[in-house]
Coordinates of C-alpha atoms in Angstrom, one line a residue:
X1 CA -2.8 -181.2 -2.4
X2 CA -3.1 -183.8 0.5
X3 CA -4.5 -180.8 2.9
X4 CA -7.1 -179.8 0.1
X5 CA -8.3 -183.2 -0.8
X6 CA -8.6 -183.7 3.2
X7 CA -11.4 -181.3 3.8
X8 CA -8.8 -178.9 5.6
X9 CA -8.2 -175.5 5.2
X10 CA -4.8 -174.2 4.0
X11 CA -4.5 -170.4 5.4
X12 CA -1.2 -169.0 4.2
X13 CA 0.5 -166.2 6.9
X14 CA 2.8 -163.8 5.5
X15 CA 4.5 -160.5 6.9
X16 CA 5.1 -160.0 2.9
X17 CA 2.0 -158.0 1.2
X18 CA -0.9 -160.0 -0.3
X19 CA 0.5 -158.9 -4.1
X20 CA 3.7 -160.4 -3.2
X21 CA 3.0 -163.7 -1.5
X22 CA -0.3 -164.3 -4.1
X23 CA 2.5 -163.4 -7.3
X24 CA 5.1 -166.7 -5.0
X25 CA 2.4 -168.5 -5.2
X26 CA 0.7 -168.6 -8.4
X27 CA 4.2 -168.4 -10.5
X28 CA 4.9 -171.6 -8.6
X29 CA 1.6 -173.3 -9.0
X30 CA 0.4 -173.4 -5.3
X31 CA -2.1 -170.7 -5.4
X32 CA -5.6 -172.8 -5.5
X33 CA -4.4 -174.9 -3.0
X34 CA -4.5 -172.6 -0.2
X35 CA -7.9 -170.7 0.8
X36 CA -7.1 -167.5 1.8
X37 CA -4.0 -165.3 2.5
X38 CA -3.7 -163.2 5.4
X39 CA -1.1 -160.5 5.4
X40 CA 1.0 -159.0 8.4
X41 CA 1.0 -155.8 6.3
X42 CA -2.5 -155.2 5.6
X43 CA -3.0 -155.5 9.6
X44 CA 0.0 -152.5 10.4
X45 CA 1.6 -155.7 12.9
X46 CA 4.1 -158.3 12.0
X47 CA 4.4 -161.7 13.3
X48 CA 4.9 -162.6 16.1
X49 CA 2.5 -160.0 17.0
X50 CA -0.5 -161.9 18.6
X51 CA -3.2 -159.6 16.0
X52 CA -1.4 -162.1 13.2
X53 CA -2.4 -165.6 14.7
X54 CA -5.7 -163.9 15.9
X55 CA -6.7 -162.8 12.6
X56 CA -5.9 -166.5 11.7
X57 CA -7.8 -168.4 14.1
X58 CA -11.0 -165.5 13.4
X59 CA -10.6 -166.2 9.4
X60 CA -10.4 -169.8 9.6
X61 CA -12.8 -170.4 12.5
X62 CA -11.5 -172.8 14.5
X63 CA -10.2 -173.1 17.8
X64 CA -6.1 -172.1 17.7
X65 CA -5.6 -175.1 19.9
X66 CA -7.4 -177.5 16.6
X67 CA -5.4 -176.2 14.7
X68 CA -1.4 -176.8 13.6
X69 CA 0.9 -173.7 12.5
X70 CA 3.7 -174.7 10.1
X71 CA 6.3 -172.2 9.4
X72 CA 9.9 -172.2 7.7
X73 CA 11.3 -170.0 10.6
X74 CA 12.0 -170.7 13.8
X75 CA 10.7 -167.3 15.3
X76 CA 7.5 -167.6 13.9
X77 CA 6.2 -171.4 15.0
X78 CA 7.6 -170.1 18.6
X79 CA 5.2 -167.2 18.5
X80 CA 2.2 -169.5 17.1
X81 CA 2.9 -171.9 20.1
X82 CA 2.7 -169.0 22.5
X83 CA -0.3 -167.9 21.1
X84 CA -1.8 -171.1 21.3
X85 CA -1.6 -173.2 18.2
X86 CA -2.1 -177.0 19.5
X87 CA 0.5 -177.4 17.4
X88 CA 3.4 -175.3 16.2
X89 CA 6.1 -176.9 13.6
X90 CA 9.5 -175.3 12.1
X91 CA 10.3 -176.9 9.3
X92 CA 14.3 -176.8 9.8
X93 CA 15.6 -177.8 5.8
X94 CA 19.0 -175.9 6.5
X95 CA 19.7 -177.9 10.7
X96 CA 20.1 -174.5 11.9
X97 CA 20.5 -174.5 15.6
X98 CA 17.0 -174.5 17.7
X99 CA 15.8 -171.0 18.4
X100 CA 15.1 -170.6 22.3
X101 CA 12.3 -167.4 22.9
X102 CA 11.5 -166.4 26.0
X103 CA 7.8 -168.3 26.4
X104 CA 7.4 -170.0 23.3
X105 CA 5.8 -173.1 23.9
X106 CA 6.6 -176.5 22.6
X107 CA 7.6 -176.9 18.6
X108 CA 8.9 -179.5 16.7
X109 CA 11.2 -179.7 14.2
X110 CA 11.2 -181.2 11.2
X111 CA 13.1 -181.4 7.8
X112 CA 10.6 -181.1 5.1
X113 CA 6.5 -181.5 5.7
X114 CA 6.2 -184.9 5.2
X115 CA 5.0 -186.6 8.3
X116 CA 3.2 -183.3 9.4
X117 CA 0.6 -183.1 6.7
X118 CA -2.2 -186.0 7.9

């Protein structure tokens, strides 16, 4: 809700299919908080596949470097912070050892999203 009331667009990312991630999301109540859903599937590519954050970055219209990439796996804010995202956050709920790819960029870790969401 804090993104929403701020003005901000919430963009969700999914490998899963649109029916899949939009059936999460509405059975847990969190489907009018976020503006649009953008599925790996629909675009034949899976994340980290560049096509994903570019399709991002071309829905939302904004600059990758404006904007901040949260992700509950470490894989995936690696890839957003090669891509570009100014900034690229694993949210690490289970302390799972840092996940090192080859030219991923700077992430941070965090336990849950408070502190991210300003």
């Amino acid at each position: 809700e804090h993104v929403k009331n701020s003005g901000k667009r919430a963009v969700v990312c999914t490998n899963g299919t649109n029916a899949m991630i939009e059936a999460a999301l509405s059975h847990n109540g969190l489907l009018d908080l976020f503006d649009d859903v953008i599925s790996a599937d629909e675009l034949s590519c899976y994340k980290t596949d560049p096509l994903i954050y570019q399709t991002v970055v071309d829905e939302v219209q904004i600059p990758a470097k404006l904007m901040a990439f949260v992700s509950s796996n470490g894989w995936d804010a690696c890839g957003a912070a090669r891509f570009g995202f100014g900034e690229a956050f694993w949210v690490n709920r289970s302390s799972l050892p840092v996940e090192r790819l080859p030219g991923a960029g700077q992430i941070t870790q965090r336990k849950c999203l408070r502190g991210i969401l300003r």
